[in-house]
Short mmCIF file of C-alpha atoms and ligand atoms in Angstrom, two decimals:
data_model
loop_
_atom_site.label_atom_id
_atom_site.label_comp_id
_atom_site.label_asym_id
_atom_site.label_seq_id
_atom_site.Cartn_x
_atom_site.Cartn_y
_atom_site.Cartn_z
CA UNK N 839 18.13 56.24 18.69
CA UNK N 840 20.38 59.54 18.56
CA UNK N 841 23.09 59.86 15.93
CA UNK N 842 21.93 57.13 12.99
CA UNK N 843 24.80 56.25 10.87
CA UNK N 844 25.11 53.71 8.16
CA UNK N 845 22.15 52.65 6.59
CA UNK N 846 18.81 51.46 7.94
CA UNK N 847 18.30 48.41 8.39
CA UNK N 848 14.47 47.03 6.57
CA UNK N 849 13.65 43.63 7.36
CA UNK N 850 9.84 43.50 7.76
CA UNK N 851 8.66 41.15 5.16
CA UNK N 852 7.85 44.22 2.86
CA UNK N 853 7.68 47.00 1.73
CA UNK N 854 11.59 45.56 0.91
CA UNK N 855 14.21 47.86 -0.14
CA UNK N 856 14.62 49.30 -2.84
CA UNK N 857 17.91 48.45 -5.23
CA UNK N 858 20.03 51.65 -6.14
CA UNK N 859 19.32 50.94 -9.57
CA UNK N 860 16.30 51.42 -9.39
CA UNK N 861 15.64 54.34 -7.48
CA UNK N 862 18.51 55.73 -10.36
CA UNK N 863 15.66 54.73 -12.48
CA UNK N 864 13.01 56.47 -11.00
CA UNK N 865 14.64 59.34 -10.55
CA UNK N 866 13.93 61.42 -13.45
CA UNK N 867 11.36 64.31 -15.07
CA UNK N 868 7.62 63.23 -15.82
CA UNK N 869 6.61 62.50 -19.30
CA UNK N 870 3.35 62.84 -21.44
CA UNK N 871 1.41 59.82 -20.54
CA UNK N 872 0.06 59.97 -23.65
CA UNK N 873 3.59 60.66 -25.99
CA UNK N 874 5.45 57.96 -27.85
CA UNK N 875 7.98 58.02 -25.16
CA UNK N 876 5.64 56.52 -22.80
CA UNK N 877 3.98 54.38 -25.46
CA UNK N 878 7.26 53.00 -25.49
CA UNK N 879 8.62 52.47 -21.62
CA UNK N 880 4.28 51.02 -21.31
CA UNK N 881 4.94 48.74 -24.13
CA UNK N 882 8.22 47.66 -23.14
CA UNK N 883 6.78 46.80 -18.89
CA UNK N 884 3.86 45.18 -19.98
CA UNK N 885 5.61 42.94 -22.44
CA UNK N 886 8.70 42.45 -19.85
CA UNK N 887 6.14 42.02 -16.69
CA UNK N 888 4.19 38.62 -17.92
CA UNK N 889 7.87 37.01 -18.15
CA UNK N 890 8.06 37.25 -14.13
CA UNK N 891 4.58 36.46 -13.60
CA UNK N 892 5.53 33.12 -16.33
CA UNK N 893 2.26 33.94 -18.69
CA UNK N 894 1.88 34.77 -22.28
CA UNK N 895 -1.74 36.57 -21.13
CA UNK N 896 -2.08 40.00 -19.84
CA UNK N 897 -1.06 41.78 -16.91
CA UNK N 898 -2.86 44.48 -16.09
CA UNK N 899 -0.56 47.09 -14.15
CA UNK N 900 -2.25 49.73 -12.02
CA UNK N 901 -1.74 52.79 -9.68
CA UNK N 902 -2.52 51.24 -6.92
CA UNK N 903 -1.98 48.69 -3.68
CA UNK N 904 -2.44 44.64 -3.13
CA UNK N 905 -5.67 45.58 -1.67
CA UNK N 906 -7.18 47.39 -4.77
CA UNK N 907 -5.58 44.26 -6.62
CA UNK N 908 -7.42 41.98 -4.70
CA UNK N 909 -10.66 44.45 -5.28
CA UNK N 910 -9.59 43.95 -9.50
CA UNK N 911 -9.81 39.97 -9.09
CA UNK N 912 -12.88 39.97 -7.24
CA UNK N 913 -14.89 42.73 -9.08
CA UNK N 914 -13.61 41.63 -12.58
CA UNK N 915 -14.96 37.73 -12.22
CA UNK N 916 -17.29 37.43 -9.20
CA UNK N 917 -21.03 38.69 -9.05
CA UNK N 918 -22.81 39.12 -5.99
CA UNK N 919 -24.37 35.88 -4.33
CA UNK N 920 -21.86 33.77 -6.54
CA UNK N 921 -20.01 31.27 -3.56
CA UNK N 922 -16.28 30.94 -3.42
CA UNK N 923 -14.12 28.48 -1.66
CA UNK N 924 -11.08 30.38 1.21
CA UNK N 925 -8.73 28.67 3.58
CA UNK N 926 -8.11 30.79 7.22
CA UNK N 927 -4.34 31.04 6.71
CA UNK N 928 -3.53 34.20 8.51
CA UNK N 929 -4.27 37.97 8.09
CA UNK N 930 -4.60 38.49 4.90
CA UNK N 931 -6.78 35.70 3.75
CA UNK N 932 -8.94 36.98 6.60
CA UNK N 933 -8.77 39.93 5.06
CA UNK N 934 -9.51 39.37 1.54
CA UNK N 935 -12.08 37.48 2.82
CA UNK N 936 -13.52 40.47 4.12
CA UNK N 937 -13.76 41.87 1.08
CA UNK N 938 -15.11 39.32 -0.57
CA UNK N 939 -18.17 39.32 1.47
CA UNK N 940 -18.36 42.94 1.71
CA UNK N 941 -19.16 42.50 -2.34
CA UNK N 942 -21.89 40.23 -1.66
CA UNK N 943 -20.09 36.95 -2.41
CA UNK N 944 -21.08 34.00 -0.03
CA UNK N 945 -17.18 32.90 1.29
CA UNK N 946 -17.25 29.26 2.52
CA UNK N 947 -13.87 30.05 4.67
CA UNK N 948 -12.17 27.04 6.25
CA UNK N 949 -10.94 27.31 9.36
CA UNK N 950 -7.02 27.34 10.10
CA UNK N 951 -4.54 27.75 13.01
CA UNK N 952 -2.41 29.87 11.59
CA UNK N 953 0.29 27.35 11.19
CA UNK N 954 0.07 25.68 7.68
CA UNK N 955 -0.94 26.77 4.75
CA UNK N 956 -3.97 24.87 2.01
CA UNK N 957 -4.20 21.91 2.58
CA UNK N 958 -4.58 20.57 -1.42
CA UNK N 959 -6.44 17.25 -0.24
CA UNK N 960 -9.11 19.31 1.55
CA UNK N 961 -9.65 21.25 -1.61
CA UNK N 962 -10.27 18.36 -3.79
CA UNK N 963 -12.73 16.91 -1.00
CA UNK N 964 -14.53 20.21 -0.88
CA UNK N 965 -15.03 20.70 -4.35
CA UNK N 966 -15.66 16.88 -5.12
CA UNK N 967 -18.71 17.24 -2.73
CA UNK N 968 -19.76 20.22 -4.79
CA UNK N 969 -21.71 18.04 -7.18
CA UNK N 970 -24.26 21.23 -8.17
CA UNK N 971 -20.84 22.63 -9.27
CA UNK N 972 -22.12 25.89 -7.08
CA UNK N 973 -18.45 26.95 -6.10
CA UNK N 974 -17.51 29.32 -8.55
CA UNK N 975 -13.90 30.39 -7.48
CA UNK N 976 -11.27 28.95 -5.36
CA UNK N 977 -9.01 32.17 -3.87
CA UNK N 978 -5.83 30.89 -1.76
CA UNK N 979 -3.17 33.63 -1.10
CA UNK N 980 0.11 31.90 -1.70
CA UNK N 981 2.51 33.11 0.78
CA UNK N 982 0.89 34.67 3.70
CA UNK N 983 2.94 37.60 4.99
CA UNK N 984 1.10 37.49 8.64
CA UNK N 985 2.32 33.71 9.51
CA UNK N 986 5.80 32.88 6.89
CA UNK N 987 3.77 29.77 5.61
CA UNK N 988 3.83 29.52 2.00
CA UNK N 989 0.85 27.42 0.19
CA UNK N 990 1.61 25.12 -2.63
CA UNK N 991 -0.26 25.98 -5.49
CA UNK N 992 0.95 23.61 -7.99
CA UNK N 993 -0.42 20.97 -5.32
CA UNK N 994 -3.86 23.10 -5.27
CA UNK N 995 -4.07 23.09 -9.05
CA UNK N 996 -4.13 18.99 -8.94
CA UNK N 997 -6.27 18.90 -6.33
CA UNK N 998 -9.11 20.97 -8.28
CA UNK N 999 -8.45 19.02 -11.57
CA UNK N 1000 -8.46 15.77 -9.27
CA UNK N 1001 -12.04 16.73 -8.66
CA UNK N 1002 -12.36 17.51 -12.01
CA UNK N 1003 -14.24 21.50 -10.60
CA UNK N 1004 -14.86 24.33 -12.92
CA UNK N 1005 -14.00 26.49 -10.84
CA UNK N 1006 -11.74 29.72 -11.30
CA UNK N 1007 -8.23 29.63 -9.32
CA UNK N 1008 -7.74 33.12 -7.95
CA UNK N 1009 -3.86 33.52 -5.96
CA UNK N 1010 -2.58 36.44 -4.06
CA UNK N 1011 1.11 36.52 -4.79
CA UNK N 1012 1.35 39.51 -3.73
CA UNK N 1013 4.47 38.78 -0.95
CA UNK N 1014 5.66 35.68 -3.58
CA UNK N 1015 5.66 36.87 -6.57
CA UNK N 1016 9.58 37.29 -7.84
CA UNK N 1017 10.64 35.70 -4.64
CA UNK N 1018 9.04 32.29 -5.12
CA UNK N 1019 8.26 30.57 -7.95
CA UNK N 1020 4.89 31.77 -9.50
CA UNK N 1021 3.61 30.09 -13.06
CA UNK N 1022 0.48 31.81 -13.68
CA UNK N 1023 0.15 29.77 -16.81
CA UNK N 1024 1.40 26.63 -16.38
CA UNK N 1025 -0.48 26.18 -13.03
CA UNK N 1026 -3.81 27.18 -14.58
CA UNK N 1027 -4.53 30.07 -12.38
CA UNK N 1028 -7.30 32.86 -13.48
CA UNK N 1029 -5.95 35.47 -11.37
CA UNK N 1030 -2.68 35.83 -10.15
CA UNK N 1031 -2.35 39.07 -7.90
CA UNK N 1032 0.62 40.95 -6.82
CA UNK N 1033 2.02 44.17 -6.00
CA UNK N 1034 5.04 45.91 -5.92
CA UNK N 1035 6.71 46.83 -3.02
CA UNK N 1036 7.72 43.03 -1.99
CA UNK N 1037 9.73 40.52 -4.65
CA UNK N 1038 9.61 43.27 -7.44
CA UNK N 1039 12.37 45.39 -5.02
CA UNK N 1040 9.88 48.74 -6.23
CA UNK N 1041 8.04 51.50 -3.74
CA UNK N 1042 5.18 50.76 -2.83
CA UNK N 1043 2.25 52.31 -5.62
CA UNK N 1044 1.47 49.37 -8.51
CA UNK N 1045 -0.79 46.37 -8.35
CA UNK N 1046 -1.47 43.80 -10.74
CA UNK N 1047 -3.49 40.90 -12.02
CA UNK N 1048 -2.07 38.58 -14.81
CA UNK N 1049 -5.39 36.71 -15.88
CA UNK N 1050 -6.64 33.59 -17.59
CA UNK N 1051 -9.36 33.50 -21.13
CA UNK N 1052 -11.46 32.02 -18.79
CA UNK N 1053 -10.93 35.18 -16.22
CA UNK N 1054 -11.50 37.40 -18.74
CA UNK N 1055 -14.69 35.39 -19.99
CA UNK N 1056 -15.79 35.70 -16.88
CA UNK N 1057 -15.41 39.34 -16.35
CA UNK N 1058 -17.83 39.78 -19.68
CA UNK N 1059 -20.40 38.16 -18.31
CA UNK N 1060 -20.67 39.20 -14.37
CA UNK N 1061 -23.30 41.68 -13.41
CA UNK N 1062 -20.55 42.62 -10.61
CA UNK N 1063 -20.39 47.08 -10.58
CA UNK N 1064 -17.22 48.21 -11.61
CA UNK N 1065 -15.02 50.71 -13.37
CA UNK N 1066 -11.94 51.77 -12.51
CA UNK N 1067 -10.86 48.04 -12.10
CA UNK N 1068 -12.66 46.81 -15.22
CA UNK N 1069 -10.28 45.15 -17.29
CA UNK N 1070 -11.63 45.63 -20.34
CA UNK N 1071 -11.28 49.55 -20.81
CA UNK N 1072 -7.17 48.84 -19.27
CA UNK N 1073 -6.83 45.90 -22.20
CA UNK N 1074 -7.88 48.70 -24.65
CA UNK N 1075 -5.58 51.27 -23.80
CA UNK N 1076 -3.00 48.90 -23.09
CA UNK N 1077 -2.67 47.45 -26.50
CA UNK N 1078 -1.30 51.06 -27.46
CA UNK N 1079 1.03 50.59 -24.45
CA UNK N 1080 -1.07 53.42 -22.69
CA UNK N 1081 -3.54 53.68 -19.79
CA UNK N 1082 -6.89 54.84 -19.74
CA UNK N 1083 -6.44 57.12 -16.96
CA UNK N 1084 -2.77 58.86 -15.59
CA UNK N 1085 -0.71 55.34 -14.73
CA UNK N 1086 2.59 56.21 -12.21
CA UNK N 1087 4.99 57.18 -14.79
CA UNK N 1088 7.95 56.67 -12.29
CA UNK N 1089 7.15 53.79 -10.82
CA UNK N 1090 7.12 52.25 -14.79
CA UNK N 1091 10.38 53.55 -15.09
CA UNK N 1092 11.17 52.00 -11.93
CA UNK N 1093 9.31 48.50 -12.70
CA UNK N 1094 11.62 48.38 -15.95
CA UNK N 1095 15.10 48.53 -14.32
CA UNK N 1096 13.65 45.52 -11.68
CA UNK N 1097 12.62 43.44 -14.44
CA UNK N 1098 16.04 43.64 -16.12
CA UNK N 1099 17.73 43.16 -12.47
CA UNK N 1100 15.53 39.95 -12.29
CA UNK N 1101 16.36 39.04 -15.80
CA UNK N 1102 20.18 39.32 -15.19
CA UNK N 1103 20.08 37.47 -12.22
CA UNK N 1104 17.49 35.13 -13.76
CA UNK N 1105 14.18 34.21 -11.82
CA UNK N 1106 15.00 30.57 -10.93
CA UNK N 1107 18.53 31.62 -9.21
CA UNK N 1108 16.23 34.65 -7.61
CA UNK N 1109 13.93 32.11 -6.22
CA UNK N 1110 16.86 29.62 -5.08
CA UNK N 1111 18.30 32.94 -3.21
CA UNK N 1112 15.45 33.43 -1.40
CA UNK N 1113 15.22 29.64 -0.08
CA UNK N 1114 18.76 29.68 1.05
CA UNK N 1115 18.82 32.68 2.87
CA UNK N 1116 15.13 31.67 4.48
CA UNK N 1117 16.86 28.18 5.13
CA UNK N 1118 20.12 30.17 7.00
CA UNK N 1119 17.46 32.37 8.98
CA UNK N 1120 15.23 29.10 10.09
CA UNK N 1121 19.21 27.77 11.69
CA UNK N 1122 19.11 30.55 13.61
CA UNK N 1123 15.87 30.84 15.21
CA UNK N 1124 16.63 26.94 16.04
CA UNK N 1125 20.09 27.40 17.11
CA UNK N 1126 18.24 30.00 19.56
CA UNK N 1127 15.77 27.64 20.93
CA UNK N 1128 13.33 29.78 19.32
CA UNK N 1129 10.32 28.36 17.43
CA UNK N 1130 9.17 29.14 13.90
CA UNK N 1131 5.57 29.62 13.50
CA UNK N 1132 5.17 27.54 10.16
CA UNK N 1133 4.72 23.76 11.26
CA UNK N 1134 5.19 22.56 7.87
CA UNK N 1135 8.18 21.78 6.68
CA UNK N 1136 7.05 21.30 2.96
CA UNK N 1137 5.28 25.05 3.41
CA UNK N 1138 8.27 27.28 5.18
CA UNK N 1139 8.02 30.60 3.69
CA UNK N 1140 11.29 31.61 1.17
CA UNK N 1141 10.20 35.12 2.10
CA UNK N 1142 9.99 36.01 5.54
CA UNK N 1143 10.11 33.96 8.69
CA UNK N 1144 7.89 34.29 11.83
CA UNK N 1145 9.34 33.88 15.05
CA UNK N 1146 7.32 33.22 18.06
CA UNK N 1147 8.05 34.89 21.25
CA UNK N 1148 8.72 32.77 24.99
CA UNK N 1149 6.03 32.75 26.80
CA UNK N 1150 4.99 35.83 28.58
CA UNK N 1151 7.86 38.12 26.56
CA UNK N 1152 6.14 40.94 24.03
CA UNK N 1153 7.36 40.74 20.64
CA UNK N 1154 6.67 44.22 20.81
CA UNK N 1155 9.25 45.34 23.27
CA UNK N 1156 11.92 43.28 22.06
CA UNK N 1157 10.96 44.94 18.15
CA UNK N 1158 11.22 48.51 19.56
CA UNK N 1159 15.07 47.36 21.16
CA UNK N 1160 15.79 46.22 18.08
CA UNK N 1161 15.11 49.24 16.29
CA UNK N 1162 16.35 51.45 19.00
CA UNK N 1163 19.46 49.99 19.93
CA UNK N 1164 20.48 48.92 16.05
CA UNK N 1165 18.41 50.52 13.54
CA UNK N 1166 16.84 46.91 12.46
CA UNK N 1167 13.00 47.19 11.84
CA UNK N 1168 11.54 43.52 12.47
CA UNK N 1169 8.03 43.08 10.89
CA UNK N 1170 5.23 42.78 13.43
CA UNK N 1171 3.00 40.23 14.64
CA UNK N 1172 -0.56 41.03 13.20
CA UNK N 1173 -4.40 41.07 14.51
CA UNK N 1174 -4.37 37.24 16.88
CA UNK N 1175 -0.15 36.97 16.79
CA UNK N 1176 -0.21 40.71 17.88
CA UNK N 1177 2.85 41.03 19.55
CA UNK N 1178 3.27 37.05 20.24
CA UNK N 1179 5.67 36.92 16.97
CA UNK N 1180 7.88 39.22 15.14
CA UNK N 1181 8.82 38.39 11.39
CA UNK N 1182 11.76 38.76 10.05
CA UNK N 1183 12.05 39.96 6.30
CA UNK N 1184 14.62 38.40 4.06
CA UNK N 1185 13.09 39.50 0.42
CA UNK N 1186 13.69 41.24 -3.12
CA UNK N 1187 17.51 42.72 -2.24
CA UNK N 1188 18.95 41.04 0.03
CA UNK N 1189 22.14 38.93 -0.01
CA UNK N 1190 24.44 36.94 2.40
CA UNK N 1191 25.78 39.95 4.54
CA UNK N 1192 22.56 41.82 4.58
CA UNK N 1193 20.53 38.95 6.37
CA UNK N 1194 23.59 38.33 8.65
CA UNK N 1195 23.15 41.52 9.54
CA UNK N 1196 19.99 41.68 10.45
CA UNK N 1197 20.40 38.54 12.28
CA UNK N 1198 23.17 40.16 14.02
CA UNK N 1199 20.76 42.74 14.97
CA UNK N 1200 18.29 39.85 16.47
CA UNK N 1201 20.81 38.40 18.54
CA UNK N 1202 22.04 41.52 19.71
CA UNK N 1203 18.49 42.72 20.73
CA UNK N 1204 17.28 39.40 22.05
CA UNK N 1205 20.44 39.28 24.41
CA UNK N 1206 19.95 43.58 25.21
CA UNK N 1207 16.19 42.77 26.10
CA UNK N 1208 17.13 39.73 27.92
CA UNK N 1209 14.88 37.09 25.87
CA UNK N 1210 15.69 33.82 27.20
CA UNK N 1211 17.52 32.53 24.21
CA UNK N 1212 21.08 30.75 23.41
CA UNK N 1213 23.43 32.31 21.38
CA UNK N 1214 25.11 31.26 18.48
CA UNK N 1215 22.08 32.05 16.33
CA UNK N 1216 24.66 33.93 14.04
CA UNK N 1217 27.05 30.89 13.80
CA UNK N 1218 24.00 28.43 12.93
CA UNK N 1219 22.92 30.79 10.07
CA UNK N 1220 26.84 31.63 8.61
CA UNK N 1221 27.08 27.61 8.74
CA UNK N 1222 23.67 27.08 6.94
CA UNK N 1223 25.46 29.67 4.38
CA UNK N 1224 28.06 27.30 3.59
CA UNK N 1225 30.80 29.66 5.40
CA UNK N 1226 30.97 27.37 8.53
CA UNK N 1227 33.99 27.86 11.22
CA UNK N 1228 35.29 24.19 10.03
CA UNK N 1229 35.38 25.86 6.00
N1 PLP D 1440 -1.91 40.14 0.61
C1 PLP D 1440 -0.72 39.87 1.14
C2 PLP D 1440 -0.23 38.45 1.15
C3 PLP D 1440 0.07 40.90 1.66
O1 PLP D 1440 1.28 40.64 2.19
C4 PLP D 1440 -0.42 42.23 1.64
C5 PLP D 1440 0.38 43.33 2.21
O2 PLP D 1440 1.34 43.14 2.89
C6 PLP D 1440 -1.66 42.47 1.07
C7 PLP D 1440 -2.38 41.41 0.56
C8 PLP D 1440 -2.22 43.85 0.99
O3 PLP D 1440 -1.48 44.57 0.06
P1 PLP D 1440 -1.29 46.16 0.14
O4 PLP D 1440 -0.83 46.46 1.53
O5 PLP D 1440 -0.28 46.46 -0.93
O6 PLP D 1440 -2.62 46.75 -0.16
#
């Protein structure tokens, strides 16, 4: 594209952009990490940060990405040869999986299409046949970025006290978190993980886990190597509201100003946001003749939503028009839905004009790359809005 005006257009399903606010926030000298002015801004984000993830535990905030999050959860309250209990829901279970085994842990991972998320009654079957009670963590990652299917973990929870398991509840919320609902507490999950560059509107740079007594039990007693995860020498700093090694002042300042934007807005109208502007872009890819990836109703992501392509059409191609032609970057399909889907992103800042404009730009591209589709994609989503032509 020659000449870019106006502003770019970020719709993969994150990193999200970034609210003015808070790159105002961010945009200021370092500090001593270890002067009461930092005490202070550490004290104050770890306090305000277990409001969003709903727990009165501790989050433990570090320099780092989802992935090293992920690493935190597993290294913290797994040891090697200990069996855990995954579902195949996309990408990024696949991946943590991964991971998982690369640590030694034996990964019973059920098998999935892609196109739904946990299914909560084959949890409580699985672990009700576990009568040696050998199954030492269930790990489900709630809203899976790669498909726009969105577990229910409530559901999950039941289904593990249904069978009445021991076992720990480990979540990736990492693409949920502050865009759906998340109660680390209430739900009785060990580990919740996250990160920031998704719901929490930040750069990318900070993961966390928010974790359970029991998680934190656990961690004293697994023989599992560790130590710049270890969550005991970050709990001891922490209570002082510093880090034991140099935490990303700027981010901090930046993770404060999002929590008070979420605050303000207040998480439960943040959450309905999300569903209604997920609900306006699912009108859309129908009014297209399109088809969403998700095949569960009850489990259609709030965050991003996955569109598959006609047959024998790239979603590659028709991404690159998109950004070409209109500035619009379109998330894409990953490892099997390689260019068979693109996802569009409609997370963290966004509002009613910002996702009609990006659905502007899919029309626009699906008609410039000549992707059998109907129009009136645009119309189906303003009318989902509640600004119909008959209003
Ligand atoms: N889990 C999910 C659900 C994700 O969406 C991502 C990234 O998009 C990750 C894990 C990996 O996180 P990161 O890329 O921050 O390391």
């Amino acid at each position: 594209m020659t000449g870019r005006t106006g502003r770019h257009f970020l719709h993969i399903p994150g990193p999200s952009p970034v609210p003015e606010r808070v790159l105002r926030a961010m945009d200021r000298q370092i500090i001593d990490h270890r002067g009461p002015e930092f005490a202070r801004l550490g004290r104050e984000v770890l306090e305000g940060i277990r409001g969003v993830f709903r727990t009165q535990g501790p989050v433990i905030i570090y320099p780092g990405s989802g992935t090293g999050a992920w690493e935190a959860a597993i290294v913290n309250t797994l040891s090697p040869g200990d069996r855990v209990l995954m579902f195949e829901t996309g990408h990024f279970a696949t991946l943590w999986r991964q991971m998982a085994a690369r640590f030694g842990i034996e990964v019973e991972f059920v098998p999935g299409d892609w196109r739904r998320g946990v299914d909560p009654a084959a949890v409580e079957a699985r672990l009700s046949e576990d009568r040696a009670r050998s199954i030492k963590a269930v790990m489900v990652v709630h809203n899976e970025t790669s498909t726009g299917v969105t577990s229910r973990i409530a559901a999950i929870r039941r289904a593990i006290d249904a069978a009445g398991h021991p076992a720990l509840f480990l979540v990736d919320t990492i693409s949920s978190l502050a865009s759906v609902d998340v109660r680390h507490d209430e739900w009785g999950i060990d580990v919740t993980v996250s990160g920031s560059q998704k719901g929490l509107m930040l750069p990318p740079g900070l993961g966390f886990t928010a974790i359970s007594e029991k998680a934190r039990a656990a961690a004293r007693h697994n023989t599992m190597p560790r130590s710049y995860w270890d969550w005991e020498e970050m709990l001891k700093a922490n209570a002082s509201g510093t880090f034991p090694y140099t935490p990303a002042t700027n981010l901090l300042w930046g993770l404060r100003e999002a929590i008070a934007m979420l605050r303000e807005e207040g998480l439960d109208a943040v959450f309905a946001r999300h569903a209604r502007l997920a609900a306006a872009t699912r009108a859309a890819v129908e009014a297209w003749g399109l088809e969403v990836l998700c095949q569960n109703p009850d489990e259609h992501s709030p965050v991003l939503t996955a569109v598959m392509m006609p047959e024998g059409r790239g979603a590659d191609a028709f991404r690159a028009v998109a950004l070409e032609r209109f500035d619009l970057s379109l998330g894409a399909g990953l490892s099997k839905l390689s260019d068979k889907i693109f996802r569009i992103g409609h997370l963290g800042e966004t509002n009613d004009l910002t996702l009609m404009g990006a659905l502007s730009g899919v029309e626009m591209a699906l008609a410039a790359s000549r992707v059998p589709h109907r129009p009136g994609g645009v119309l189906a989503a303003m009318a989902s809005l509640g600004a119909g032509l008959d209003g």
